[in-house]
Amino acid sequence: MNDHITQQLREAAEAHWPDRARMLARVQRGAVRPAVRHRTRSGLRSWPRAVIAGLAGAGILATGGLAVAGIVGPTPPAETATTAPAAPSPTVTPTPTRPAPPATTAPATTAPIIGAPATAAPTSPHPTPSAAGRAQNGPLWSAGSVDPHSNGYWGQDNLVLRTTQQLTSLTVEMRVAQTGDVRDARTWQTLPGDDFTVTVQESGGVLTYRWVLKPGRTVPTGQHEFACQFNHAAGVRSAGGDSYRVEAQSTGGTASVWGGLAPAG
């Protein structure tokens, strides 16, 4: 049975409706007629005709309803609307922030530290000795000067010593006049520091720096330098009272040189 026939049967069943008035009229006509007595079986009671008629009508109605229900058939369940799952929102990945480049800062200019070692000014092969004193004796030659890096708070005195013979004994003294708040900063020399005993002593208004060659050590031939550094009172300092003295021993005998310091060039 195709869908078209099913639809026609459903429409006919819905259009049919029992004519209750005609059915009641027929029941009444039957009740008016003379009753025909029939022999009934024993044990059974005679039911009133009106009750029987009512039961007959109810049976007809029930039968018609069942017929309609069978034709129409059960109402198919309503289709459940299927909702498509919502598409997930795309995850937005934050773009990494590029770190800002570090700010370029010009290097700060460092002020000279008082008492820091200064590089000795290059000396000529034959430095000019000071006018006073004895700059040359035996194998020794010497020259004292104020370092050109000296300033209004800090100073350095230099001594250049040259020997043409190996020295087995050597004592170098550099004397700095106390011109006001003169205090030791440090010393240095081009010869190995472990070869000397270095002391600094202030006496009689003079700060004396002394290098003494240790026993068993020697000083080779050539040019060597010694320097003393010190702090002093603010202002331009005069090195007129500064001086040096050197005592040495070699295979040729003893020798000594001394003198003052030439001003910074």
PDB file of C-alpha atoms in Angstrom:
ATOM      1  CA  MET A   1       0.000   0.000   0.000  1.00  0.00           C
ATOM      2  CA  ASN A   2       1.611   3.180  -1.116  1.00  0.00           C
ATOM      3  CA  ASP A   3       1.488   6.513   0.592  1.00  0.00           C
ATOM      4  CA  HIS A   4      -1.315   7.792  -1.657  1.00  0.00           C
ATOM      5  CA  ILE A   5      -3.774   5.038  -0.698  1.00  0.00           C
ATOM      6  CA  THR A   6      -2.888   5.425   2.951  1.00  0.00           C
ATOM      7  CA  GLN A   7      -3.642   9.107   2.760  1.00  0.00           C
ATOM      8  CA  GLN A   8      -7.066   8.482   1.128  1.00  0.00           C
ATOM      9  CA  LEU A   9      -8.053   5.944   3.794  1.00  0.00           C
ATOM     10  CA  ARG A  10      -7.020   8.295   6.541  1.00  0.00           C
ATOM     11  CA  GLU A  11      -9.153  11.087   5.047  1.00  0.00           C
ATOM     12  CA  ALA A  12     -12.230   8.759   4.666  1.00  0.00           C
ATOM     13  CA  ALA A  13     -11.954   7.549   8.248  1.00  0.00           C
ATOM     14  CA  GLU A  14     -11.702  11.094   9.527  1.00  0.00           C
ATOM     15  CA  ALA A  15     -14.775  12.121   7.461  1.00  0.00           C
ATOM     16  CA  HIS A  16     -16.911   9.245   8.829  1.00  0.00           C
ATOM     17  CA  TRP A  17     -18.923  10.034  11.910  1.00  0.00           C
ATOM     18  CA  PRO A  18     -21.797   7.789  13.208  1.00  0.00           C
ATOM     19  CA  ASP A  19     -25.326   9.300  12.825  1.00  0.00           C
ATOM     20  CA  ARG A  20     -26.435   9.089  16.427  1.00  0.00           C
ATOM     21  CA  ALA A  21     -29.929  10.418  15.724  1.00  0.00           C
ATOM     22  CA  ARG A  22     -30.751   7.730  13.179  1.00  0.00           C
ATOM     23  CA  MET A  23     -29.411   5.072  15.473  1.00  0.00           C
ATOM     24  CA  LEU A  24     -31.648   6.232  18.354  1.00  0.00           C
ATOM     25  CA  ALA A  25     -34.686   6.383  16.054  1.00  0.00           C
ATOM     26  CA  ARG A  26     -34.183   2.814  14.993  1.00  0.00           C
ATOM     27  CA  VAL A  27     -33.814   1.757  18.613  1.00  0.00           C
ATOM     28  CA  GLN A  28     -37.092   3.544  19.503  1.00  0.00           C
ATOM     29  CA  ARG A  29     -39.009   1.946  16.594  1.00  0.00           C
ATOM     30  CA  GLY A  30     -37.859  -1.410  17.708  1.00  0.00           C
ATOM     31  CA  ALA A  31     -39.009  -0.738  21.265  1.00  0.00           C
ATOM     32  CA  VAL A  32     -42.580   0.167  20.109  1.00  0.00           C
ATOM     33  CA  ARG A  33     -43.144  -3.098  18.197  1.00  0.00           C
ATOM     34  CA  PRO A  34     -44.757  -5.964  20.132  1.00  0.00           C
ATOM     35  CA  ALA A  35     -42.255  -8.041  21.838  1.00  0.00           C
ATOM     36  CA  VAL A  36     -41.618 -11.470  20.464  1.00  0.00           C
ATOM     37  CA  ARG A  37     -41.189 -13.878  23.180  1.00  0.00           C
ATOM     38  CA  HIS A  38     -38.414 -16.290  22.713  1.00  0.00           C
ATOM     39  CA  ARG A  39     -37.658 -19.142  24.872  1.00  0.00           C
ATOM     40  CA  THR A  40     -34.483 -18.293  26.797  1.00  0.00           C
ATOM     41  CA  ARG A  41     -32.067 -20.634  28.307  1.00  0.00           C
ATOM     42  CA  SER A  42     -32.322 -21.349  31.934  1.00  0.00           C
ATOM     43  CA  GLY A  43     -30.064 -19.344  34.199  1.00  0.00           C
ATOM     44  CA  LEU A  44     -30.111 -16.222  32.026  1.00  0.00           C
ATOM     45  CA  ARG A  45     -32.027 -13.068  32.826  1.00  0.00           C
ATOM     46  CA  SER A  46     -33.826 -10.912  30.360  1.00  0.00           C
ATOM     47  CA  TRP A  47     -32.051  -7.559  29.974  1.00  0.00           C
ATOM     48  CA  PRO A  48     -34.165  -4.489  29.296  1.00  0.00           C
ATOM     49  CA  ARG A  49     -34.273  -3.603  25.672  1.00  0.00           C
ATOM     50  CA  ALA A  50     -33.239  -0.078  26.354  1.00  0.00           C
ATOM     51  CA  VAL A  51     -30.057  -1.339  27.999  1.00  0.00           C
ATOM     52  CA  ILE A  52     -29.372  -3.633  25.114  1.00  0.00           C
ATOM     53  CA  ALA A  53     -29.893  -0.829  22.675  1.00  0.00           C
ATOM     54  CA  GLY A  54     -27.504   1.353  24.616  1.00  0.00           C
ATOM     55  CA  LEU A  55     -24.922  -1.361  24.636  1.00  0.00           C
ATOM     56  CA  ALA A  56     -25.370  -1.879  20.927  1.00  0.00           C
ATOM     57  CA  GLY A  57     -24.860   1.810  20.255  1.00  0.00           C
ATOM     58  CA  ALA A  58     -21.756   1.893  22.442  1.00  0.00           C
ATOM     59  CA  GLY A  59     -20.424  -1.148  20.617  1.00  0.00           C
ATOM     60  CA  ILE A  60     -20.975   0.506  17.275  1.00  0.00           C
ATOM     61  CA  LEU A  61     -19.198   3.654  18.426  1.00  0.00           C
ATOM     62  CA  ALA A  62     -16.326   1.639  19.836  1.00  0.00           C
ATOM     63  CA  THR A  63     -16.036  -0.388  16.678  1.00  0.00           C
ATOM     64  CA  GLY A  64     -16.004   2.734  14.536  1.00  0.00           C
ATOM     65  CA  GLY A  65     -13.349   4.318  16.697  1.00  0.00           C
ATOM     66  CA  LEU A  66     -11.138   1.255  16.510  1.00  0.00           C
ATOM     67  CA  ALA A  67     -11.559   1.105  12.745  1.00  0.00           C
ATOM     68  CA  VAL A  68     -10.531   4.744  12.407  1.00  0.00           C
ATOM     69  CA  ALA A  69      -7.571   4.255  14.719  1.00  0.00           C
ATOM     70  CA  GLY A  70      -6.460   1.189  12.746  1.00  0.00           C
ATOM     71  CA  ILE A  71      -6.675   3.016   9.467  1.00  0.00           C
ATOM     72  CA  VAL A  72      -5.099   6.197  10.634  1.00  0.00           C
ATOM     73  CA  GLY A  73      -2.383   4.380  12.469  1.00  0.00           C
ATOM     74  CA  PRO A  74      -0.186   5.769  15.210  1.00  0.00           C
ATOM     75  CA  THR A  75       1.005   9.275  14.740  1.00  0.00           C
ATOM     76  CA  PRO A  76       4.689   9.129  13.950  1.00  0.00           C
ATOM     77  CA  PRO A  77       6.787  10.739  16.614  1.00  0.00           C
ATOM     78  CA  ALA A  78       7.825  14.233  15.860  1.00  0.00           C
ATOM     79  CA  GLU A  79      11.308  14.408  14.485  1.00  0.00           C
ATOM     80  CA  THR A  80      13.735  15.803  16.923  1.00  0.00           C
ATOM     81  CA  ALA A  81      15.502  18.725  15.442  1.00  0.00           C
ATOM     82  CA  THR A  82      19.170  17.992  15.395  1.00  0.00           C
ATOM     83  CA  THR A  83      21.243  21.032  16.027  1.00  0.00           C
ATOM     84  CA  ALA A  84      24.667  20.915  14.487  1.00  0.00           C
ATOM     85  CA  PRO A  85      27.324  21.542  17.080  1.00  0.00           C
ATOM     86  CA  ALA A  86      28.582  25.034  16.918  1.00  0.00           C
ATOM     87  CA  ALA A  87      31.960  25.271  15.348  1.00  0.00           C
ATOM     88  CA  PRO A  88      34.521  26.079  18.001  1.00  0.00           C
ATOM     89  CA  SER A  89      35.795  29.584  17.864  1.00  0.00           C
ATOM     90  CA  PRO A  90      39.283  29.681  16.448  1.00  0.00           C
ATOM     91  CA  THR A  91      41.841  30.126  19.121  1.00  0.00           C
ATOM     92  CA  VAL A  92      43.681  33.340  18.627  1.00  0.00           C
ATOM     93  CA  THR A  93      47.325  32.903  19.427  1.00  0.00           C
ATOM     94  CA  PRO A  94      48.785  36.186  20.660  1.00  0.00           C
ATOM     95  CA  THR A  95      51.678  37.404  18.603  1.00  0.00           C
ATOM     96  CA  PRO A  96      54.785  37.473  20.792  1.00  0.00           C
ATOM     97  CA  THR A  97      55.919  40.957  21.475  1.00  0.00           C
ATOM     98  CA  ARG A  98      59.381  41.528  20.245  1.00  0.00           C
ATOM     99  CA  PRO A  99      61.458  42.835  23.090  1.00  0.00           C
ATOM    100  CA  ALA A 100      62.547  46.368  22.621  1.00  0.00           C
ATOM    101  CA  PRO A 101      66.235  46.671  21.870  1.00  0.00           C
ATOM    102  CA  PRO A 102      68.265  47.796  24.860  1.00  0.00           C
ATOM    103  CA  ALA A 103      68.945  51.483  24.965  1.00  0.00           C
ATOM    104  CA  THR A 104      72.452  52.340  23.921  1.00  0.00           C
ATOM    105  CA  THR A 105      74.075  54.461  26.530  1.00  0.00           C
ATOM    106  CA  ALA A 106      77.305  56.232  25.905  1.00  0.00           C
ATOM    107  CA  PRO A 107      79.985  55.001  28.279  1.00  0.00           C
ATOM    108  CA  ALA A 108      80.469  57.313  31.193  1.00  0.00           C
ATOM    109  CA  THR A 109      83.757  59.076  31.415  1.00  0.00           C
ATOM    110  CA  THR A 110      85.599  57.834  34.465  1.00  0.00           C
ATOM    111  CA  ALA A 111      87.439  60.465  36.404  1.00  0.00           C
ATOM    112  CA  PRO A 112      91.022  59.583  37.313  1.00  0.00           C
ATOM    113  CA  ILE A 113      91.204  57.788  40.636  1.00  0.00           C
ATOM    114  CA  ILE A 114      93.547  59.381  43.068  1.00  0.00           C
ATOM    115  CA  GLY A 115      96.252  56.952  43.966  1.00  0.00           C
ATOM    116  CA  ALA A 116      95.722  54.731  40.868  1.00  0.00           C
ATOM    117  CA  PRO A 117      98.897  53.683  39.086  1.00  0.00           C
ATOM    118  CA  ALA A 118      99.714  55.843  36.111  1.00  0.00           C
ATOM    119  CA  THR A 119     101.696  54.765  33.125  1.00  0.00           C
ATOM    120  CA  ALA A 120     105.078  56.333  33.137  1.00  0.00           C
ATOM    121  CA  ALA A 121     105.635  58.811  30.371  1.00  0.00           C
ATOM    122  CA  PRO A 122     107.830  57.392  27.635  1.00  0.00           C
ATOM    123  CA  THR A 123     111.384  58.489  28.095  1.00  0.00           C
ATOM    124  CA  SER A 124     113.984  59.136  25.494  1.00  0.00           C
ATOM    125  CA  PRO A 125     117.031  56.895  25.348  1.00  0.00           C
ATOM    126  CA  HIS A 126     119.027  59.752  26.840  1.00  0.00           C
ATOM    127  CA  PRO A 127     116.795  61.713  29.254  1.00  0.00           C
ATOM    128  CA  THR A 128     118.111  65.096  30.243  1.00  0.00           C
ATOM    129  CA  PRO A 129     119.474  64.952  33.805  1.00  0.00           C
ATOM    130  CA  SER A 130     118.634  67.655  36.324  1.00  0.00           C
ATOM    131  CA  ALA A 131     121.100  70.490  36.716  1.00  0.00           C
ATOM    132  CA  ALA A 132     121.758  69.842  40.421  1.00  0.00           C
ATOM    133  CA  GLY A 133     123.496  66.669  41.626  1.00  0.00           C
ATOM    134  CA  ARG A 134     125.526  64.019  39.918  1.00  0.00           C
ATOM    135  CA  ALA A 135     123.600  62.254  37.216  1.00  0.00           C
ATOM    136  CA  GLN A 136     126.408  59.929  36.054  1.00  0.00           C
ATOM    137  CA  ASN A 137     129.039  57.900  37.873  1.00  0.00           C
ATOM    138  CA  GLY A 138     130.863  54.736  36.830  1.00  0.00           C
ATOM    139  CA  PRO A 139     128.461  52.399  35.040  1.00  0.00           C
ATOM    140  CA  LEU A 140     125.409  54.421  36.221  1.00  0.00           C
ATOM    141  CA  TRP A 141     123.455  57.127  34.477  1.00  0.00           C
ATOM    142  CA  SER A 142     120.280  58.711  35.954  1.00  0.00           C
ATOM    143  CA  ALA A 143     117.555  61.332  35.409  1.00  0.00           C
ATOM    144  CA  GLY A 144     114.655  62.370  37.660  1.00  0.00           C
ATOM    145  CA  SER A 145     111.435  64.124  36.526  1.00  0.00           C
ATOM    146  CA  VAL A 146     107.845  64.938  37.502  1.00  0.00           C
ATOM    147  CA  ASP A 147     105.383  62.719  35.659  1.00  0.00           C
ATOM    148  CA  PRO A 148     103.233  64.712  33.185  1.00  0.00           C
ATOM    149  CA  HIS A 149     100.084  62.928  34.472  1.00  0.00           C
ATOM    150  CA  SER A 150     100.388  64.618  37.861  1.00  0.00           C
ATOM    151  CA  ASN A 151      97.407  66.853  38.706  1.00  0.00           C
ATOM    152  CA  GLY A 152      96.024  69.120  41.406  1.00  0.00           C
ATOM    153  CA  TYR A 153      95.391  66.222  43.845  1.00  0.00           C
ATOM    154  CA  TRP A 154      97.840  63.519  42.878  1.00  0.00           C
ATOM    155  CA  GLY A 155     101.503  63.355  41.811  1.00  0.00           C
ATOM    156  CA  GLN A 156     104.169  60.975  40.581  1.00  0.00           C
ATOM    157  CA  ASP A 157     107.957  61.318  40.558  1.00  0.00           C
ATOM    158  CA  ASN A 158     109.969  59.259  38.046  1.00  0.00           C
ATOM    159  CA  LEU A 159     113.555  58.040  38.006  1.00  0.00           C
ATOM    160  CA  VAL A 160     115.310  56.584  34.976  1.00  0.00           C
ATOM    161  CA  LEU A 161     118.441  54.554  35.804  1.00  0.00           C
ATOM    162  CA  ARG A 162     120.784  53.035  33.237  1.00  0.00           C
ATOM    163  CA  THR A 163     123.715  50.734  33.943  1.00  0.00           C
ATOM    164  CA  THR A 164     126.367  49.370  31.633  1.00  0.00           C
ATOM    165  CA  GLN A 165     127.364  46.628  34.075  1.00  0.00           C
ATOM    166  CA  GLN A 166     125.452  44.025  36.044  1.00  0.00           C
ATOM    167  CA  LEU A 167     124.706  45.263  39.566  1.00  0.00           C
ATOM    168  CA  THR A 168     124.961  42.977  42.571  1.00  0.00           C
ATOM    169  CA  SER A 169     123.785  45.604  45.041  1.00  0.00           C
ATOM    170  CA  LEU A 170     121.390  48.490  44.557  1.00  0.00           C
ATOM    171  CA  THR A 171     119.568  51.001  46.782  1.00  0.00           C
ATOM    172  CA  VAL A 172     117.264  53.617  45.291  1.00  0.00           C
ATOM    173  CA  GLU A 173     115.730  56.452  47.320  1.00  0.00           C
ATOM    174  CA  MET A 174     113.153  58.971  46.120  1.00  0.00           C
ATOM    175  CA  ARG A 175     112.382  61.837  48.508  1.00  0.00           C
ATOM    176  CA  VAL A 176     109.124  63.807  48.308  1.00  0.00           C
ATOM    177  CA  ALA A 177     108.967  67.063  50.258  1.00  0.00           C
ATOM    178  CA  GLN A 178     105.963  67.491  52.552  1.00  0.00           C
ATOM    179  CA  THR A 179     104.269  70.410  50.830  1.00  0.00           C
ATOM    180  CA  GLY A 180     100.890  69.821  52.449  1.00  0.00           C
ATOM    181  CA  ASP A 181      98.926  66.619  53.105  1.00  0.00           C
ATOM    182  CA  VAL A 182     101.393  64.508  51.104  1.00  0.00           C
ATOM    183  CA  ARG A 183     100.465  60.812  51.605  1.00  0.00           C
ATOM    184  CA  ASP A 184     101.800  57.640  50.009  1.00  0.00           C
ATOM    185  CA  ALA A 185      99.695  56.126  47.213  1.00  0.00           C
ATOM    186  CA  ARG A 186     101.946  53.359  45.812  1.00  0.00           C
ATOM    187  CA  THR A 187     105.196  52.544  44.009  1.00  0.00           C
ATOM    188  CA  TRP A 188     106.201  50.612  40.922  1.00  0.00           C
ATOM    189  CA  GLN A 189     109.322  49.667  38.971  1.00  0.00           C
ATOM    190  CA  THR A 190     110.170  47.921  35.739  1.00  0.00           C
ATOM    191  CA  LEU A 191     112.399  45.365  37.511  1.00  0.00           C
ATOM    192  CA  PRO A 192     110.719  42.370  39.224  1.00  0.00           C
ATOM    193  CA  GLY A 193     109.017  43.431  42.443  1.00  0.00           C
ATOM    194  CA  ASP A 194     110.087  40.246  44.232  1.00  0.00           C
ATOM    195  CA  ASP A 195     113.733  41.274  43.826  1.00  0.00           C
ATOM    196  CA  PHE A 196     113.334  44.321  46.101  1.00  0.00           C
ATOM    197  CA  THR A 197     112.291  45.227  49.593  1.00  0.00           C
ATOM    198  CA  VAL A 198     110.254  48.440  49.339  1.00  0.00           C
ATOM    199  CA  THR A 199     109.576  50.753  52.302  1.00  0.00           C
ATOM    200  CA  VAL A 200     107.989  54.204  52.727  1.00  0.00           C
ATOM    201  CA  GLN A 201     108.889  56.401  55.695  1.00  0.00           C
ATOM    202  CA  GLU A 202     108.161  60.026  56.576  1.00  0.00           C
ATOM    203  CA  SER A 203     110.717  61.934  58.610  1.00  0.00           C
ATOM    204  CA  GLY A 204     111.841  65.558  58.874  1.00  0.00           C
ATOM    205  CA  GLY A 205     109.181  66.817  56.484  1.00  0.00           C
ATOM    206  CA  VAL A 206     110.188  64.324  53.793  1.00  0.00           C
ATOM    207  CA  LEU A 207     108.406  61.217  52.567  1.00  0.00           C
ATOM    208  CA  THR A 208     111.182  58.728  51.620  1.00  0.00           C
ATOM    209  CA  TYR A 209     110.546  55.794  49.264  1.00  0.00           C
ATOM    210  CA  ARG A 210     113.323  53.170  49.347  1.00  0.00           C
ATOM    211  CA  TRP A 211     114.037  50.135  47.121  1.00  0.00           C
ATOM    212  CA  VAL A 212     116.724  47.730  48.357  1.00  0.00           C
ATOM    213  CA  LEU A 213     117.873  44.821  46.141  1.00  0.00           C
ATOM    214  CA  LYS A 214     117.523  41.532  48.030  1.00  0.00           C
ATOM    215  CA  PRO A 215     120.685  39.484  48.694  1.00  0.00           C
ATOM    216  CA  GLY A 216     121.511  37.058  45.892  1.00  0.00           C
ATOM    217  CA  ARG A 217     119.548  39.066  43.287  1.00  0.00           C
ATOM    218  CA  THR A 218     121.163  41.058  40.482  1.00  0.00           C
ATOM    219  CA  VAL A 219     120.199  43.935  38.178  1.00  0.00           C
ATOM    220  CA  PRO A 220     120.980  43.332  34.502  1.00  0.00           C
ATOM    221  CA  THR A 221     122.543  45.912  32.246  1.00  0.00           C
ATOM    222  CA  GLY A 222     120.153  48.250  30.502  1.00  0.00           C
ATOM    223  CA  GLN A 223     117.651  50.982  31.365  1.00  0.00           C
ATOM    224  CA  HIS A 224     115.281  50.627  34.330  1.00  0.00           C
ATOM    225  CA  GLU A 225     112.613  52.878  35.825  1.00  0.00           C
ATOM    226  CA  PHE A 226     111.340  53.568  39.350  1.00  0.00           C
ATOM    227  CA  ALA A 227     108.328  55.700  40.341  1.00  0.00           C
ATOM    228  CA  CYS A 228     106.574  56.818  43.529  1.00  0.00           C
ATOM    229  CA  GLN A 229     102.967  58.024  43.660  1.00  0.00           C
ATOM    230  CA  PHE A 230     101.351  60.183  46.315  1.00  0.00           C
ATOM    231  CA  ASN A 231      98.301  62.319  47.100  1.00  0.00           C
ATOM    232  CA  HIS A 232      98.672  65.919  48.162  1.00  0.00           C
ATOM    233  CA  ALA A 233      96.646  68.980  49.083  1.00  0.00           C
ATOM    234  CA  ALA A 234      94.514  70.481  46.343  1.00  0.00           C
ATOM    235  CA  GLY A 235      96.326  72.868  44.073  1.00  0.00           C
ATOM    236  CA  VAL A 236      99.466  73.079  42.006  1.00  0.00           C
ATOM    237  CA  ARG A 237     102.305  71.385  43.878  1.00  0.00           C
ATOM    238  CA  SER A 238     105.933  72.422  43.530  1.00  0.00           C
ATOM    239  CA  ALA A 239     108.461  69.566  43.168  1.00  0.00           C
ATOM    240  CA  GLY A 240     111.415  71.835  43.905  1.00  0.00           C
ATOM    241  CA  GLY A 241     112.112  70.040  47.209  1.00  0.00           C
ATOM    242  CA  ASP A 242     111.930  66.510  45.725  1.00  0.00           C
ATOM    243  CA  SER A 243     115.124  64.530  44.973  1.00  0.00           C
ATOM    244  CA  TYR A 244     116.604  61.058  44.408  1.00  0.00           C
ATOM    245  CA  ARG A 245     119.780  59.145  45.262  1.00  0.00           C
ATOM    246  CA  VAL A 246     121.153  55.805  44.003  1.00  0.00           C
ATOM    247  CA  GLU A 247     123.914  53.586  45.495  1.00  0.00           C
ATOM    248  CA  ALA A 248     125.098  50.560  43.513  1.00  0.00           C
ATOM    249  CA  GLN A 249     127.770  47.828  43.478  1.00  0.00           C
ATOM    250  CA  SER A 250     129.115  46.117  40.386  1.00  0.00           C
ATOM    251  CA  THR A 251     132.190  44.134  39.365  1.00  0.00           C
ATOM    252  CA  GLY A 252     133.862  47.469  38.679  1.00  0.00           C
ATOM    253  CA  GLY A 253     133.233  48.783  42.211  1.00  0.00           C
ATOM    254  CA  THR A 254     130.727  51.111  43.864  1.00  0.00           C
ATOM    255  CA  ALA A 255     128.944  53.986  42.190  1.00  0.00           C
ATOM    256  CA  SER A 256     126.390  56.587  43.235  1.00  0.00           C
ATOM    257  CA  VAL A 257     124.265  59.205  41.545  1.00  0.00           C
ATOM    258  CA  TRP A 258     121.771  61.784  42.841  1.00  0.00           C
ATOM    259  CA  GLY A 259     119.889  64.876  41.801  1.00  0.00           C
ATOM    260  CA  GLY A 260     116.629  66.780  41.711  1.00  0.00           C
ATOM    261  CA  LEU A 261     113.584  66.399  39.458  1.00  0.00           C
ATOM    262  CA  ALA A 262     113.010  68.164  36.209  1.00  0.00           C
ATOM    263  CA  PRO A 263     109.514  69.700  35.935  1.00  0.00           C
ATOM    264  CA  ALA A 264     106.905  67.944  33.852  1.00  0.00           C
ATOM    265  CA  GLY A 265     107.333  68.712  30.177  1.00  0.00           C
TER     266      GLY A 265
END
